[in-house]
């Protein structure tokens, strides 16, 4: 895991720590639909576009 993520995990309670990380090679932008004009994440759009990645995180055996 990235040293920055490890450091951030030390700053929060155990239940708030990142255990799995998925890094994509694309940015979230307003043009691609993941962000609003005020730069807020459209969670429903992200969940739909990256459903297979999200499912893979939660279905690890």
mmCIF file of N, CA and C in Angstrom:
data_model
loop_
_atom_site.group_PDB
_atom_site.id
_atom_site.type_symbol
_atom_site.label_atom_id
_atom_site.label_comp_id
_atom_site.label_asym_id
_atom_site.label_seq_id
_atom_site.Cartn_x
_atom_site.Cartn_y
_atom_site.Cartn_z
ATOM 1 N N UNK A 1 0.858 -1.180 0.000
ATOM 2 C CA UNK A 1 0.000 0.000 0.000
ATOM 3 C C UNK A 1 0.900 1.237 0.000
ATOM 4 N N UNK A 2 0.440 2.275 -0.610
ATOM 5 C CA UNK A 2 1.175 3.523 -0.715
ATOM 6 C C UNK A 2 1.498 4.095 0.668
ATOM 7 N N UNK A 3 2.714 4.626 0.876
ATOM 8 C CA UNK A 3 3.069 5.205 2.175
ATOM 9 C C UNK A 3 2.145 6.345 2.607
ATOM 10 N N UNK A 4 1.630 7.110 1.655
ATOM 11 C CA UNK A 4 0.708 8.203 2.003
ATOM 12 C C UNK A 4 -0.590 7.654 2.585
ATOM 13 N N UNK A 5 -1.078 6.560 2.023
ATOM 14 C CA UNK A 5 -2.306 5.939 2.531
ATOM 15 C C UNK A 5 -2.044 5.360 3.913
ATOM 16 N N UNK A 6 -0.893 4.725 4.096
ATOM 17 C CA UNK A 6 -0.543 4.181 5.417
ATOM 18 C C UNK A 6 -0.509 5.285 6.459
ATOM 19 N N UNK A 7 0.103 6.406 6.105
ATOM 20 C CA UNK A 7 0.182 7.536 7.034
ATOM 21 C C UNK A 7 -1.215 8.070 7.361
ATOM 22 N N UNK A 8 -2.051 8.213 6.348
ATOM 23 C CA UNK A 8 -3.419 8.702 6.572
ATOM 24 C C UNK A 8 -4.193 7.741 7.460
ATOM 25 N N UNK A 9 -3.995 6.444 7.278
ATOM 26 C CA UNK A 9 -4.698 5.452 8.093
ATOM 27 C C UNK A 9 -4.316 5.546 9.564
ATOM 28 N N UNK A 10 -3.115 6.011 9.856
ATOM 29 C CA UNK A 10 -2.695 6.163 11.250
ATOM 30 C C UNK A 10 -3.410 7.315 11.946
ATOM 31 N N UNK A 11 -3.994 8.208 11.161
ATOM 32 C CA UNK A 11 -4.630 9.403 11.713
ATOM 33 C C UNK A 11 -6.111 9.217 12.042
ATOM 34 N N UNK A 12 -6.676 8.066 11.707
ATOM 35 C CA UNK A 12 -8.117 7.848 11.908
ATOM 36 C C UNK A 12 -8.359 6.582 12.724
ATOM 37 N N UNK A 13 -9.564 6.462 13.253
ATOM 38 C CA UNK A 13 -9.963 5.264 13.984
ATOM 39 C C UNK A 13 -9.948 4.064 13.043
ATOM 40 N N UNK A 14 -9.743 2.865 13.576
ATOM 41 C CA UNK A 14 -9.655 1.665 12.726
ATOM 42 C C UNK A 14 -10.839 1.464 11.784
ATOM 43 N N UNK A 15 -12.043 1.798 12.221
ATOM 44 C CA UNK A 15 -13.197 1.573 11.343
ATOM 45 C C UNK A 15 -13.275 2.575 10.194
ATOM 46 N N UNK A 16 -12.453 3.615 10.197
ATOM 47 C CA UNK A 16 -12.442 4.596 9.125
ATOM 48 C C UNK A 16 -11.262 4.452 8.184
ATOM 49 N N UNK A 17 -10.463 3.411 8.387
ATOM 50 C CA UNK A 17 -9.250 3.226 7.590
ATOM 51 C C UNK A 17 -9.533 2.577 6.243
ATOM 52 N N UNK A 18 -8.701 2.915 5.274
ATOM 53 C CA UNK A 18 -8.763 2.283 3.953
ATOM 54 C C UNK A 18 -8.095 0.923 4.030
ATOM 55 N N UNK A 19 -8.797 -0.095 3.583
ATOM 56 C CA UNK A 19 -8.225 -1.437 3.535
ATOM 57 C C UNK A 19 -7.912 -1.845 2.102
ATOM 58 N N UNK A 20 -8.664 -1.298 1.173
ATOM 59 C CA UNK A 20 -8.486 -1.609 -0.238
ATOM 60 C C UNK A 20 -8.523 -0.309 -1.022
ATOM 61 N N UNK A 21 -7.694 -0.240 -2.032
ATOM 62 C CA UNK A 21 -7.592 0.968 -2.833
ATOM 63 C C UNK A 21 -7.631 0.582 -4.303
ATOM 64 N N UNK A 22 -8.414 1.300 -5.070
ATOM 65 C CA UNK A 22 -8.494 1.065 -6.513
ATOM 66 C C UNK A 22 -8.094 2.364 -7.212
ATOM 67 N N UNK A 23 -6.995 2.321 -7.930
ATOM 68 C CA UNK A 23 -6.498 3.507 -8.625
ATOM 69 C C UNK A 23 -6.832 3.377 -10.104
ATOM 70 N N UNK A 24 -7.498 4.377 -10.626
ATOM 71 C CA UNK A 24 -7.890 4.392 -12.042
ATOM 72 C C UNK A 24 -6.987 5.360 -12.800
ATOM 73 N N UNK A 25 -6.843 5.160 -14.090
ATOM 74 C CA UNK A 25 -6.014 6.053 -14.894
ATOM 75 C C UNK A 25 -6.829 7.156 -15.569
ATOM 76 N N UNK A 26 -8.015 7.418 -15.049
ATOM 77 C CA UNK A 26 -8.861 8.483 -15.579
ATOM 78 C C UNK A 26 -9.229 9.448 -14.458
ATOM 79 N N UNK A 27 -9.454 10.693 -14.827
ATOM 80 C CA UNK A 27 -9.879 11.704 -13.867
ATOM 81 C C UNK A 27 -11.397 11.801 -13.851
ATOM 82 N N UNK A 28 -11.946 12.174 -12.706
ATOM 83 C CA UNK A 28 -13.363 12.508 -12.635
ATOM 84 C C UNK A 28 -13.487 13.948 -13.115
ATOM 85 N N UNK A 29 -14.350 14.174 -14.108
ATOM 86 C CA UNK A 29 -14.546 15.525 -14.624
ATOM 87 C C UNK A 29 -16.035 15.789 -14.818
ATOM 88 N N UNK A 30 -16.345 17.046 -14.989
ATOM 89 C CA UNK A 30 -17.722 17.423 -15.304
ATOM 90 C C UNK A 30 -18.093 16.918 -16.705
ATOM 91 N N UNK A 31 -17.141 16.970 -17.628
ATOM 92 C CA UNK A 31 -17.401 16.542 -19.009
ATOM 93 C C UNK A 31 -17.717 15.058 -19.120
ATOM 94 N N UNK A 32 -17.092 14.238 -18.282
ATOM 95 C CA UNK A 32 -17.354 12.798 -18.341
ATOM 96 C C UNK A 32 -18.491 12.383 -17.422
ATOM 97 N N UNK A 33 -19.048 13.353 -16.669
ATOM 98 C CA UNK A 33 -20.269 13.107 -15.919
ATOM 99 C C UNK A 33 -20.127 12.734 -14.461
ATOM 100 N N UNK A 34 -18.889 12.573 -13.970
ATOM 101 C CA UNK A 34 -18.735 12.169 -12.571
ATOM 102 C C UNK A 34 -18.819 13.332 -11.586
ATOM 103 N N UNK A 35 -18.656 14.569 -12.064
ATOM 104 C CA UNK A 35 -18.680 15.740 -11.187
ATOM 105 C C UNK A 35 -19.774 16.721 -11.589
ATOM 106 N N UNK A 36 -20.300 17.421 -10.589
ATOM 107 C CA UNK A 36 -21.261 18.495 -10.833
ATOM 108 C C UNK A 36 -20.488 19.754 -11.220
ATOM 109 N N UNK A 37 -21.168 20.818 -11.659
ATOM 110 C CA UNK A 37 -20.471 22.076 -11.964
ATOM 111 C C UNK A 37 -19.735 22.664 -10.756
ATOM 112 N N UNK A 38 -20.147 22.293 -9.539
ATOM 113 C CA UNK A 38 -19.464 22.781 -8.333
ATOM 114 C C UNK A 38 -18.441 21.772 -7.813
ATOM 115 N N UNK A 39 -18.071 20.806 -8.658
ATOM 116 C CA UNK A 39 -17.034 19.813 -8.383
ATOM 117 C C UNK A 39 -17.372 18.821 -7.270
ATOM 118 N N UNK A 40 -18.650 18.562 -7.097
ATOM 119 C CA UNK A 40 -19.069 17.518 -6.159
ATOM 120 C C UNK A 40 -19.202 16.210 -6.932
ATOM 121 N N UNK A 41 -18.861 15.106 -6.265
ATOM 122 C CA UNK A 41 -18.924 13.797 -6.920
ATOM 123 C C UNK A 41 -20.371 13.355 -7.065
ATOM 124 N N UNK A 42 -20.742 12.936 -8.256
ATOM 125 C CA UNK A 42 -22.060 12.342 -8.500
ATOM 126 C C UNK A 42 -21.931 10.852 -8.175
ATOM 127 N N UNK A 43 -22.217 10.510 -6.929
ATOM 128 C CA UNK A 43 -21.982 9.152 -6.451
ATOM 129 C C UNK A 43 -22.742 8.097 -7.247
ATOM 130 N N UNK A 44 -23.962 8.420 -7.657
ATOM 131 C CA UNK A 44 -24.732 7.430 -8.424
ATOM 132 C C UNK A 44 -24.087 7.148 -9.780
ATOM 133 N N UNK A 45 -23.535 8.168 -10.415
ATOM 134 C CA UNK A 45 -22.865 7.988 -11.704
ATOM 135 C C UNK A 45 -21.583 7.174 -11.519
ATOM 136 N N UNK A 46 -20.810 7.516 -10.501
ATOM 137 C CA UNK A 46 -19.568 6.789 -10.229
ATOM 138 C C UNK A 46 -19.873 5.328 -9.903
ATOM 139 N N UNK A 47 -20.886 5.098 -9.080
ATOM 140 C CA UNK A 47 -21.256 3.722 -8.719
ATOM 141 C C UNK A 47 -21.660 2.915 -9.949
ATOM 142 N N UNK A 48 -22.353 3.550 -10.872
ATOM 143 C CA UNK A 48 -22.785 2.854 -12.092
ATOM 144 C C UNK A 48 -21.609 2.603 -13.043
ATOM 145 N N UNK A 49 -20.773 3.629 -13.261
ATOM 146 C CA UNK A 49 -19.661 3.501 -14.205
ATOM 147 C C UNK A 49 -18.595 2.516 -13.733
ATOM 148 N N UNK A 50 -18.395 2.451 -12.426
ATOM 149 C CA UNK A 50 -17.326 1.618 -11.885
ATOM 150 C C UNK A 50 -17.867 0.455 -11.063
ATOM 151 N N UNK A 51 -19.047 -0.009 -11.415
ATOM 152 C CA UNK A 51 -19.703 -1.094 -10.672
ATOM 153 C C UNK A 51 -18.851 -2.354 -10.622
ATOM 154 N N UNK A 52 -18.200 -2.695 -11.714
ATOM 155 C CA UNK A 52 -17.394 -3.928 -11.721
ATOM 156 C C UNK A 52 -16.188 -3.806 -10.793
ATOM 157 N N UNK A 53 -15.563 -2.631 -10.734
ATOM 158 C CA UNK A 53 -14.436 -2.419 -9.819
ATOM 159 C C UNK A 53 -14.894 -2.469 -8.368
ATOM 160 N N UNK A 54 -16.022 -1.830 -8.083
ATOM 161 C CA UNK A 54 -16.556 -1.818 -6.721
ATOM 162 C C UNK A 54 -16.936 -3.225 -6.292
ATOM 163 N N UNK A 55 -17.574 -3.960 -7.181
ATOM 164 C CA UNK A 55 -17.963 -5.339 -6.871
ATOM 165 C C UNK A 55 -16.734 -6.203 -6.605
ATOM 166 N N UNK A 56 -15.680 -6.010 -7.384
ATOM 167 C CA UNK A 56 -14.454 -6.795 -7.193
ATOM 168 C C UNK A 56 -13.820 -6.528 -5.833
ATOM 169 N N UNK A 57 -13.905 -5.298 -5.358
ATOM 170 C CA UNK A 57 -13.350 -4.965 -4.042
ATOM 171 C C UNK A 57 -14.087 -5.725 -2.947
ATOM 172 N N UNK A 58 -15.406 -5.759 -3.030
ATOM 173 C CA UNK A 58 -16.205 -6.377 -1.972
ATOM 174 C C UNK A 58 -16.335 -7.884 -2.105
ATOM 175 N N UNK A 59 -15.999 -8.444 -3.255
ATOM 176 C CA UNK A 59 -16.135 -9.889 -3.458
ATOM 177 C C UNK A 59 -14.802 -10.616 -3.476
ATOM 178 N N UNK A 60 -13.796 -10.044 -2.822
ATOM 179 C CA UNK A 60 -12.506 -10.730 -2.746
ATOM 180 C C UNK A 60 -12.654 -11.979 -1.904
ATOM 181 N N UNK A 61 -12.040 -13.059 -2.358
ATOM 182 C CA UNK A 61 -12.097 -14.323 -1.603
ATOM 183 C C UNK A 61 -10.793 -14.591 -0.906
#
